[in-house]
Coordinates of C-alpha atoms in Angstrom, one line a residue:
M14 CA 37.7 -1.3 66.2
N15 CA 37.8 2.4 67.4
P16 CA 34.1 3.4 67.3
C17 CA 35.0 7.0 66.5
R18 CA 36.9 6.0 63.4
R19 CA 34.0 3.8 62.3
V20 CA 31.5 6.7 62.4
I21 CA 33.9 9.1 60.7
R22 CA 34.3 6.7 57.8
I23 CA 30.6 6.4 57.1
S24 CA 29.9 10.0 57.7
G25 CA 31.8 10.8 54.5
L26 CA 28.6 11.0 52.5
F27 CA 26.5 14.1 52.0
A28 CA 23.0 14.9 50.9
A29 CA 21.2 18.0 49.8
L30 CA 17.6 18.6 50.9
L31 CA 15.0 20.8 49.6
A32 CA 12.0 21.5 51.8
V33 CA 8.7 23.3 51.7
I34 CA 7.4 25.5 54.5
F35 CA 3.8 25.8 55.4
A36 CA 3.4 29.2 57.2
S37 CA 1.3 32.3 56.8
G38 CA 2.3 35.8 57.8
N39 CA 4.2 35.7 61.1
S40 CA 2.2 32.9 62.6
A41 CA 3.6 29.4 61.9
Y42 CA 1.3 26.5 61.4
S43 CA 2.0 22.8 61.9
A44 CA 3.9 21.4 59.0
V45 CA 2.5 18.4 57.1
S46 CA 4.3 15.5 55.6
P47 CA 6.1 16.4 52.3
L48 CA 5.1 14.9 49.0
V49 CA 8.4 13.2 48.1
T50 CA 9.5 12.2 44.6
A51 CA 12.6 10.1 44.0
L52 CA 14.6 11.8 41.3
P53 CA 17.5 10.6 39.3
D54 CA 20.9 11.0 41.0
F55 CA 22.1 14.6 41.1
A56 CA 25.5 13.3 40.2
N57 CA 27.1 9.9 39.8
D58 CA 30.8 11.0 39.2
T59 CA 31.6 11.3 42.9
R60 CA 33.5 8.6 44.6
T61 CA 33.3 9.3 48.4
P62 CA 31.1 12.3 48.9
V63 CA 31.3 13.6 52.4
R64 CA 29.8 17.1 53.0
L65 CA 27.7 19.5 50.9
A66 CA 27.3 23.2 50.6
G67 CA 25.3 25.5 48.2
D68 CA 25.8 29.2 47.4
Q69 CA 23.5 31.9 46.2
S70 CA 24.6 31.4 42.6
G71 CA 23.1 27.9 42.6
Y72 CA 26.4 26.0 42.7
I73 CA 26.7 22.9 44.7
Y74 CA 30.1 21.9 46.4
V75 CA 31.0 18.5 47.6
T76 CA 34.0 17.3 49.6
D77 CA 35.1 14.1 48.1
P78 CA 38.5 12.7 49.3
R79 CA 38.9 10.0 46.7
S80 CA 38.1 12.4 43.9
G81 CA 40.9 14.6 45.1
G82 CA 39.3 17.4 47.0
I83 CA 36.2 19.6 46.4
Q84 CA 33.9 19.1 43.4
K85 CA 31.9 22.0 42.1
Y86 CA 28.6 21.4 40.2
N87 CA 26.0 23.6 38.6
A88 CA 22.3 23.3 39.6
S89 CA 21.8 20.6 36.9
G90 CA 24.4 18.3 38.4
N91 CA 27.1 18.9 35.8
L92 CA 30.6 18.8 37.2
L93 CA 32.4 22.1 36.6
N94 CA 35.6 21.7 38.4
T95 CA 37.6 19.8 41.0
F96 CA 39.6 21.8 43.4
P97 CA 42.6 19.7 44.7
A98 CA 43.3 19.5 48.5
S99 CA 46.6 18.7 50.1
K100 CA 44.9 16.9 53.0
T101 CA 41.8 14.7 53.5
V102 CA 38.7 16.9 53.3
S103 CA 35.6 16.5 55.3
G104 CA 33.3 19.4 56.5
L105 CA 32.2 22.1 54.1
A106 CA 30.5 25.5 54.3
I107 CA 30.4 28.9 52.5
D108 CA 31.7 31.9 54.6
S109 CA 30.4 35.5 54.5
K110 CA 32.9 36.4 51.8
G111 CA 31.8 33.5 49.5
N112 CA 34.9 31.4 50.2
L113 CA 34.8 27.7 50.8
L114 CA 35.5 26.5 54.4
V115 CA 36.9 23.0 54.3
S116 CA 37.8 20.9 57.4
Q117 CA 41.0 19.0 56.9
E118 CA 41.7 16.8 59.9
T119 CA 43.5 19.2 62.3
S120 CA 42.6 22.6 60.7
V121 CA 40.2 24.4 58.4
A122 CA 41.2 25.6 55.0
V123 CA 39.8 28.7 53.3
I124 CA 39.5 28.2 49.5
N125 CA 38.4 30.6 46.8
S126 CA 35.2 29.2 45.4
S127 CA 35.8 30.4 41.9
N128 CA 39.2 29.0 41.2
G129 CA 40.1 26.8 44.1
T130 CA 43.1 28.9 45.2
P131 CA 44.0 28.6 49.0
V132 CA 43.2 31.8 50.9
A133 CA 44.0 30.9 54.5
Q134 CA 44.2 28.2 57.2
F135 CA 42.9 28.4 60.7
G136 CA 42.1 26.5 63.9
T137 CA 43.7 23.6 65.8
F138 CA 41.6 20.4 66.1
I139 CA 41.9 16.7 66.9
K140 CA 39.3 15.9 64.2
A141 CA 37.6 18.9 62.5
N142 CA 34.3 17.8 61.0
G143 CA 31.1 19.8 60.3
I144 CA 31.1 23.6 59.7
A145 CA 28.4 26.2 60.0
V146 CA 28.3 30.0 59.4
D147 CA 25.8 32.3 61.2
N148 CA 24.2 35.5 59.9
L149 CA 27.1 37.6 61.3
G150 CA 29.7 35.6 59.6
N151 CA 30.9 33.7 62.7
I152 CA 32.1 30.2 62.0
Y153 CA 31.5 27.0 64.1
V154 CA 33.4 23.8 63.7
T155 CA 32.6 20.5 65.4
D156 CA 35.6 18.6 66.7
S157 CA 34.5 15.0 66.6
F158 CA 37.3 13.5 68.6
D159 CA 37.5 16.4 71.2
N160 CA 33.7 16.4 71.6
C161 CA 33.1 20.1 71.4
V162 CA 32.4 23.0 69.0
Q163 CA 34.9 25.8 68.3
K164 CA 33.8 29.3 67.4
F165 CA 35.7 31.8 65.1
N166 CA 34.8 35.2 63.8
S167 CA 34.6 36.2 60.1
A168 CA 38.3 37.0 60.1
Y169 CA 39.0 33.3 61.2
A170 CA 40.2 34.3 64.7
P171 CA 39.1 32.3 67.7
V172 CA 36.2 33.8 69.8
S173 CA 36.2 33.0 73.5
T174 CA 32.9 31.7 74.6
G175 CA 33.4 31.8 78.4
L176 CA 31.8 28.3 78.4
A177 CA 34.8 26.1 77.6
A178 CA 35.0 22.8 79.6
A179 CA 38.1 21.8 81.4
G180 CA 40.9 20.9 79.0
K181 CA 39.0 22.3 76.0
P182 CA 40.0 25.3 73.8
S183 CA 38.8 28.7 75.2
N184 CA 36.7 29.3 72.0
S185 CA 34.7 26.1 72.5
F186 CA 31.5 24.9 74.1
G187 CA 30.3 21.4 75.0
S188 CA 32.0 18.5 76.7
V189 CA 32.1 14.7 76.5
G190 CA 29.3 12.6 78.0
R191 CA 26.3 10.5 77.3
A192 CA 23.7 11.6 79.9
A193 CA 23.5 15.3 80.4
A194 CA 22.2 17.8 78.0
G195 CA 25.0 19.8 76.4
Q196 CA 27.3 16.8 76.4
F197 CA 28.6 15.2 73.2
M198 CA 29.7 11.8 72.0
Q199 CA 31.3 12.5 68.7
P200 CA 29.5 15.5 67.2
T201 CA 29.5 15.5 63.4
G202 CA 27.2 17.7 61.3
I203 CA 26.3 21.2 62.3
R204 CA 23.8 23.6 60.7
Y205 CA 22.9 27.2 61.5
E206 CA 19.1 27.7 62.0
K207 CA 18.5 31.3 61.0
A208 CA 14.9 31.8 62.3
A209 CA 15.8 31.1 65.9
N210 CA 19.5 32.1 65.5
Q211 CA 20.6 28.7 66.8
L212 CA 22.9 25.9 66.0
A213 CA 21.7 22.4 65.4
I214 CA 24.4 19.8 66.1
A215 CA 24.3 16.1 65.3
D216 CA 25.3 14.3 68.5
T217 CA 26.1 11.1 66.7
F218 CA 26.9 8.5 69.4
N219 CA 24.1 9.9 71.6
G220 CA 21.5 9.5 68.9
R221 CA 20.1 13.0 69.1
I222 CA 20.2 16.6 67.7
Q223 CA 21.2 19.3 70.2
F224 CA 20.4 23.0 69.8
Y225 CA 22.6 25.8 71.1
S226 CA 22.6 29.5 70.9
T227 CA 25.3 31.1 68.9
G228 CA 26.9 32.0 72.2
G229 CA 27.3 28.3 73.0
V230 CA 24.4 28.0 75.5
Y231 CA 22.4 24.7 75.3
Q232 CA 18.7 25.2 74.2
K233 CA 17.0 21.9 73.6
T234 CA 17.3 18.3 72.3
I235 CA 15.3 16.5 69.6
G236 CA 15.5 12.7 69.4
S237 CA 17.0 9.9 71.4
F238 CA 19.0 6.8 70.6
G239 CA 16.9 4.1 68.9
S240 CA 15.3 3.0 65.6
G241 CA 11.8 4.5 65.5
P242 CA 10.4 7.9 64.8
L243 CA 12.4 10.7 66.6
Q244 CA 15.0 8.0 67.4
F245 CA 18.4 7.8 65.7
T246 CA 21.3 5.3 65.6
S247 CA 23.8 7.5 63.8
P248 CA 22.5 11.0 63.0
Q249 CA 25.0 12.7 60.8
A250 CA 23.5 16.0 59.6
V251 CA 20.6 18.4 59.7
S252 CA 19.0 20.6 57.2
F253 CA 16.2 23.2 57.5
E254 CA 13.3 24.3 55.2
Y255 CA 12.0 27.8 55.3
N256 CA 8.9 29.5 53.9
P257 CA 10.1 31.6 51.0
A258 CA 7.3 34.2 51.8
D259 CA 8.5 35.1 55.3
N260 CA 11.6 32.9 56.0
S261 CA 9.8 31.2 58.9
L262 CA 11.0 27.7 59.8
A263 CA 8.8 24.8 58.6
R264 CA 10.5 21.4 58.4
M265 CA 13.8 20.0 59.5
Y266 CA 15.5 16.9 58.0
V267 CA 17.8 14.6 59.9
V268 CA 19.9 12.0 58.0
D269 CA 20.7 8.8 59.8
A270 CA 23.6 6.8 58.4
Y271 CA 22.8 3.4 60.1
Q272 CA 19.1 3.6 59.2
S273 CA 19.8 4.8 55.7
T274 CA 16.9 7.2 55.8
I275 CA 16.0 10.8 56.5
Q276 CA 13.5 11.8 59.2
V277 CA 11.2 14.8 58.5
I278 CA 10.3 16.7 61.6
D279 CA 7.9 19.6 62.3
A280 CA 10.4 22.3 63.3
A281 CA 7.7 24.2 65.3
T282 CA 6.4 21.3 67.4
G283 CA 9.3 18.8 67.2
S284 CA 6.9 16.1 66.1
F285 CA 7.8 13.4 63.6
L286 CA 6.2 13.8 60.1
D287 CA 7.6 11.1 57.8
Y288 CA 10.6 9.2 56.4
V289 CA 12.4 10.1 53.2
G290 CA 14.1 7.2 51.4
N291 CA 15.2 3.8 52.6
Y292 CA 18.1 1.3 52.3
G293 CA 19.0 0.2 48.7
I294 CA 20.7 1.2 45.5
K295 CA 17.7 2.3 43.4
N296 CA 16.5 5.9 42.9
G297 CA 15.2 7.1 46.2
Q298 CA 17.3 4.6 48.2
M299 CA 20.5 5.2 50.1
V300 CA 23.4 3.3 51.7
T301 CA 24.8 5.0 54.9
P302 CA 24.0 8.5 53.9
G303 CA 26.2 11.1 55.4
D304 CA 24.9 14.6 54.8
V305 CA 21.7 16.4 53.6
L306 CA 21.3 19.8 52.0
F307 CA 18.2 21.8 51.4
D308 CA 18.8 23.4 48.1
S309 CA 17.3 26.8 48.7
F310 CA 18.9 28.4 45.7
D311 CA 17.3 26.2 43.0
P312 CA 14.7 28.5 41.3
L313 CA 12.7 25.5 39.9
N314 CA 12.4 22.9 42.5
N315 CA 12.2 22.0 46.2
R316 CA 14.7 19.2 46.5
L317 CA 17.0 17.4 49.0
I318 CA 20.5 16.4 47.9
V319 CA 22.0 13.6 50.0
S320 CA 25.6 12.4 50.0
N321 CA 25.3 8.6 49.6
G322 CA 27.6 5.9 50.8
G323 CA 27.2 4.3 47.3
G324 CA 29.3 7.1 45.9
T325 CA 26.5 9.1 44.4
L326 CA 24.5 12.2 45.3
V327 CA 20.9 11.2 45.7
Q328 CA 18.1 13.7 45.2
F329 CA 14.5 13.9 46.2
G330 CA 11.8 16.3 44.9
I331 CA 9.9 17.8 47.8
D332 CA 6.3 18.7 47.0
K333 CA 6.0 20.4 43.5
V334 CA 8.7 19.5 41.0
T335 CA 9.0 21.6 37.8
G336 CA 10.0 19.8 34.6
K337 CA 13.4 20.8 33.3
C338 CA 15.3 19.9 30.1
G339 CA 18.4 17.9 30.5
S340 CA 21.8 18.6 28.9
A341 CA 20.6 17.0 25.6
N342 CA 18.4 20.0 25.1
N343 CA 19.7 22.2 22.2
G344 CA 22.4 19.6 21.5
S345 CA 23.3 18.2 18.1
F346 CA 23.3 14.4 17.6
T347 CA 23.9 12.0 14.7
V348 CA 21.4 9.5 16.2
A349 CA 18.4 10.1 18.4
P350 CA 19.5 11.1 22.0
T351 CA 18.4 8.7 24.7
T352 CA 20.0 10.0 27.8
N353 CA 20.1 13.4 29.7
L354 CA 16.7 14.3 28.2
C355 CA 15.4 15.7 31.4
S356 CA 17.1 16.9 34.5
N357 CA 13.8 17.1 36.3
G358 CA 10.5 15.4 35.5
S359 CA 9.6 12.6 33.1
V360 CA 10.1 12.4 29.4
L361 CA 7.0 12.7 27.2
N362 CA 6.2 13.0 23.5
F363 CA 9.6 12.2 22.1
T364 CA 9.3 12.7 18.3
G365 CA 11.4 13.4 15.2
S366 CA 14.1 11.8 13.1
G367 CA 16.6 14.7 13.4
P368 CA 15.7 17.3 14.6
W369 CA 14.0 15.8 17.6
S370 CA 11.6 17.3 20.2
W371 CA 10.2 16.1 23.6
S372 CA 8.7 17.4 26.8
C373 CA 9.8 17.1 30.5
A374 CA 6.6 16.8 32.5
G375 CA 6.7 18.2 36.0
L376 CA 5.8 16.1 39.1
N377 CA 3.2 16.8 41.7
G378 CA 1.6 19.6 39.7
G379 CA 4.9 21.1 38.5
G380 CA 5.1 22.8 35.1
T381 CA 6.3 21.2 31.8
A382 CA 9.4 22.1 29.8
T383 CA 9.7 21.8 26.0
C384 CA 13.0 20.6 24.8
S385 CA 14.6 19.9 21.4
A386 CA 17.8 18.7 19.7
S387 CA 19.2 19.0 16.2
A388 CA 21.1 16.7 13.9
P389 CA 24.3 18.0 12.3
S390 CA 23.7 18.6 8.6
N391 CA 25.5 18.9 5.3
Q392 CA 24.3 20.8 2.2
I393 CA 23.5 19.5 -1.2
I394 CA 24.0 22.1 -4.0
V395 CA 22.3 21.2 -7.3
N396 CA 23.1 23.1 -10.5
I397 CA 20.8 22.6 -13.5
V398 CA 22.4 23.1 -16.9
A399 CA 20.2 23.6 -20.0
S400 CA 22.0 22.3 -23.0
N401 CA 20.8 23.6 -26.4
G402 CA 17.5 24.6 -25.0
G403 CA 16.8 21.5 -23.0
S404 CA 15.0 21.8 -19.6
G405 CA 14.1 19.7 -16.6
S406 CA 14.0 19.5 -12.8
V407 CA 15.6 17.7 -9.9
T408 CA 13.8 16.7 -6.7
S409 CA 15.0 14.8 -3.7
S410 CA 13.8 12.0 -1.4
P411 CA 13.5 12.9 1.4
G412 CA 12.2 16.2 0.4
G413 CA 14.2 19.4 0.5
I414 CA 15.4 19.8 -3.1
N415 CA 12.9 21.0 -5.7
C416 CA 15.0 22.6 -8.3
L417 CA 13.4 23.8 -11.6
S418 CA 16.4 25.8 -12.9
G419 CA 19.6 27.5 -11.9
I420 CA 21.3 26.6 -8.5
C421 CA 19.4 25.2 -5.5
N422 CA 20.4 23.8 -2.2
S423 CA 19.1 22.2 1.0
S424 CA 20.6 20.7 4.2
F425 CA 20.3 17.1 5.3
A426 CA 21.3 15.3 8.4
T427 CA 24.9 14.1 8.5
G428 CA 25.1 10.4 7.6
S429 CA 21.7 10.2 6.0
S430 CA 21.0 9.0 2.5
V431 CA 19.4 11.3 -0.1
T432 CA 18.2 10.3 -3.6
L433 CA 18.2 12.9 -6.3
L434 CA 15.6 12.4 -9.0
P435 CA 16.1 14.0 -12.5
R436 CA 13.0 14.7 -14.6
A437 CA 13.2 16.1 -18.2
N438 CA 10.5 18.4 -19.5
A439 CA 8.7 17.6 -22.8
G440 CA 11.0 17.8 -25.8
S441 CA 14.1 17.4 -23.6
T442 CA 16.2 14.6 -22.3
F443 CA 18.3 14.1 -19.2
A444 CA 21.9 14.1 -20.5
G445 CA 23.5 13.0 -17.2
W446 CA 25.2 14.0 -13.9
S447 CA 28.6 15.5 -13.1
G448 CA 30.2 16.3 -9.7
D449 CA 29.3 14.0 -6.8
C450 CA 26.8 12.1 -8.9
S451 CA 29.0 11.5 -11.9
S452 CA 28.9 7.7 -11.4
A453 CA 25.1 7.6 -11.6
G454 CA 25.0 8.1 -15.4
T455 CA 21.5 9.1 -16.5
G456 CA 19.7 7.4 -13.6
D457 CA 18.7 8.5 -10.1
C458 CA 21.6 9.4 -7.8
T459 CA 21.8 8.4 -4.2
V460 CA 24.4 10.1 -2.0
T461 CA 25.4 9.6 1.6
M462 CA 25.6 12.9 3.5
A463 CA 29.0 12.3 5.1
A464 CA 30.0 15.7 3.7
A465 CA 28.6 18.5 1.6
R466 CA 27.7 17.4 -1.9
N467 CA 27.8 19.4 -5.2
V468 CA 26.1 18.0 -8.3
T469 CA 25.3 19.2 -11.8
A470 CA 22.3 17.9 -13.8
T471 CA 22.4 18.6 -17.6
F472 CA 19.2 18.5 -19.7
A473 CA 19.4 18.6 -23.5
L474 CA 16.9 19.2 -26.2
I475 CA 15.7 16.0 -27.8
P476 CA 17.4 16.1 -31.3
N477 CA 14.3 15.4 -33.5
A478 CA 16.2 17.1 -36.3
R479 CA 19.7 18.4 -36.7
V480 CA 22.0 20.4 -39.0
S481 CA 25.7 19.6 -38.9
G482 CA 25.2 17.9 -35.5
T483 CA 23.3 20.8 -33.9
P484 CA 19.9 19.5 -32.6
Y485 CA 16.6 21.2 -33.3
G486 CA 13.1 20.3 -32.2
T487 CA 11.3 20.9 -35.6
I488 CA 12.2 20.8 -39.3
A489 CA 11.2 24.4 -39.6
S490 CA 13.7 25.5 -36.9
A491 CA 16.4 23.4 -38.5
Y492 CA 15.7 25.0 -42.0
A493 CA 15.9 28.5 -40.4
A494 CA 19.5 27.7 -39.3
I495 CA 20.7 27.1 -42.9
N496 CA 22.3 30.0 -44.6
L497 CA 23.1 29.0 -48.3
S498 CA 22.8 25.3 -48.3
G499 CA 22.7 22.4 -45.9
T500 CA 21.4 19.0 -45.0
I501 CA 18.6 18.5 -42.4
E502 CA 18.7 15.1 -40.8
T503 CA 15.5 13.9 -39.1
Q504 CA 14.5 11.0 -36.9
G505 CA 12.1 8.5 -38.1
I506 CA 9.2 10.1 -36.3
T507 CA 6.1 12.2 -37.2
F508 CA 6.5 16.0 -37.3
I509 CA 3.2 17.9 -37.0
E510 CA 4.0 21.2 -38.6
N511 CA 3.8 23.2 -41.9
L512 CA 7.1 23.8 -43.7
I513 CA 7.6 26.8 -45.9
L514 CA 10.9 27.1 -47.8
N515 CA 11.3 30.8 -48.8
R516 CA 14.9 31.8 -48.0
G517 CA 16.4 30.9 -51.4
T518 CA 18.6 28.2 -50.0
S519 CA 19.5 24.8 -51.3
V520 CA 18.3 22.2 -48.8
T521 CA 18.4 18.4 -48.5
I522 CA 16.2 16.5 -46.1
L523 CA 17.3 13.0 -45.1
G524 CA 14.6 11.2 -43.0
G525 CA 14.3 7.9 -41.1
Y526 CA 17.3 8.2 -38.7
D527 CA 17.3 6.4 -35.4
S528 CA 17.6 8.4 -32.1
A529 CA 21.4 8.1 -32.1
Y530 CA 21.6 9.1 -35.8
S531 CA 23.8 6.1 -36.4
S532 CA 21.6 4.5 -39.1
R533 CA 18.6 5.1 -41.4
S534 CA 16.0 2.3 -41.5
G535 CA 12.7 4.1 -41.4
L536 CA 10.8 7.1 -42.7
T537 CA 10.1 10.6 -41.4
V538 CA 6.5 11.7 -41.7
L539 CA 5.6 15.4 -42.2
N540 CA 2.0 15.7 -41.0
G541 CA 1.3 19.1 -42.6
T542 CA 2.0 21.0 -45.8
L543 CA 5.3 21.6 -47.6
T544 CA 5.5 24.8 -49.7
I545 CA 8.6 25.8 -51.8
E546 CA 8.5 29.5 -52.6
S547 CA 12.2 29.9 -53.4
G548 CA 15.4 27.9 -53.4
S549 CA 15.6 24.1 -54.0
L550 CA 14.8 21.0 -52.0
A551 CA 16.0 17.4 -52.3
V552 CA 14.4 14.7 -50.0
D553 CA 15.1 11.1 -49.1
G554 CA 13.1 9.1 -46.6
L555 CA 10.4 11.8 -46.1
V556 CA 6.7 11.2 -46.4
I557 CA 4.1 14.0 -46.5
Q558 CA 0.7 13.3 -45.2

């Protein structure tokens, strides 16, 4: 097997790193080991992530050959777009104009980072790999198979270094070799270190990180081939952490594909600090990681994002991690959400039955975020109709409807069950439902809120007495409705009232009716006085007490 091809295959994974710098003023102090928290994968819809880049807007870009090109994510790990590429993609960087620089085997493509439109193509390589951009906009590309680094200006034109080795392009520096400083055996990742204005290059087969000036002059080496601290068997990429107060350099992170780990190094002294991650498939574990990115544009967290050979983007919180709501926040759900509750931190205090609320607690002293989600709802409209002076109310279980008269409404979660409870006032009776409760008769009505519901509840006066079918609550009110003559039919109940006949009408009172007025089998009792001042009265089935 060709060893170069083997390394190129495994280096197709990238990672993003976030670091914390311990510095004060202009005097740098020795960095300490970071407090590392394994976070959920930044993204799991990648297939073969290779290289990573981040821009000042907080977007993360990933070259992913099997997914078709370059994937664009927001800071929460949501995939926004996939920009197709005509060739196999590998290295990735952002140029001074905000365009994407993508190495594609024998050249570098320039792609608009907003819409994925090709802008330009430049360079000639045997195997273009890592890309870096310095503070002046100059571009540096490692050629893994030609064992050198090529330099271009911001207009994508070659820049002669005056240091090109025999047989190498004039705009290159470095040569092939294992022993001497400044020689490469398959360089892969490259990163610009802004504090010292240097380039850090992963010299993969030599197991070391070599530093060069932007002019191509060798500066120093960190690491050697091996498997212990400051030793590497397949270093693939470097990322740097800066103090946000003064931009001084604090820690550097080196990803080792064969060790499936990241070494944290004090950038000031070159001493080993700690390991981040190990081999495995759980959170905080990696399989042949290929790149690491310090996400300096995330306003909430210090984090590392790592392209993982398992097809995911692994992320680690470095030092303080602020709790942050996930994509379920402000969402609408028919059942309680169980995923995407927090993009950072741990879920606490999940409550509710729609709407719901929860908290995302920060880690290592980070703040807590408050999150919520709603349930889609439909409305119940209740119309209370008073028939012949009847009255009553309608309430609901669960609560929401408490309608005493007229039209009332309330919203309930879609799919939920709501029971409407009719209650007649004294002297009235519930006559029944119409609308979406018409099948419930005169009982309670239960509806499922699959859609909006509209119901009418009718309450009628209890017909203690009636004249020509019209109900009245008392004998006196029935008598008042008769003009010249008429018959008052009364239920076989007791009326507590005094009756005065003074209108000169001819009246007949028939007592003892049942509640349906279908038969007479009892007596009506008048508990009071009966006075006839004018007119005439005939009675049947009436007892005066």
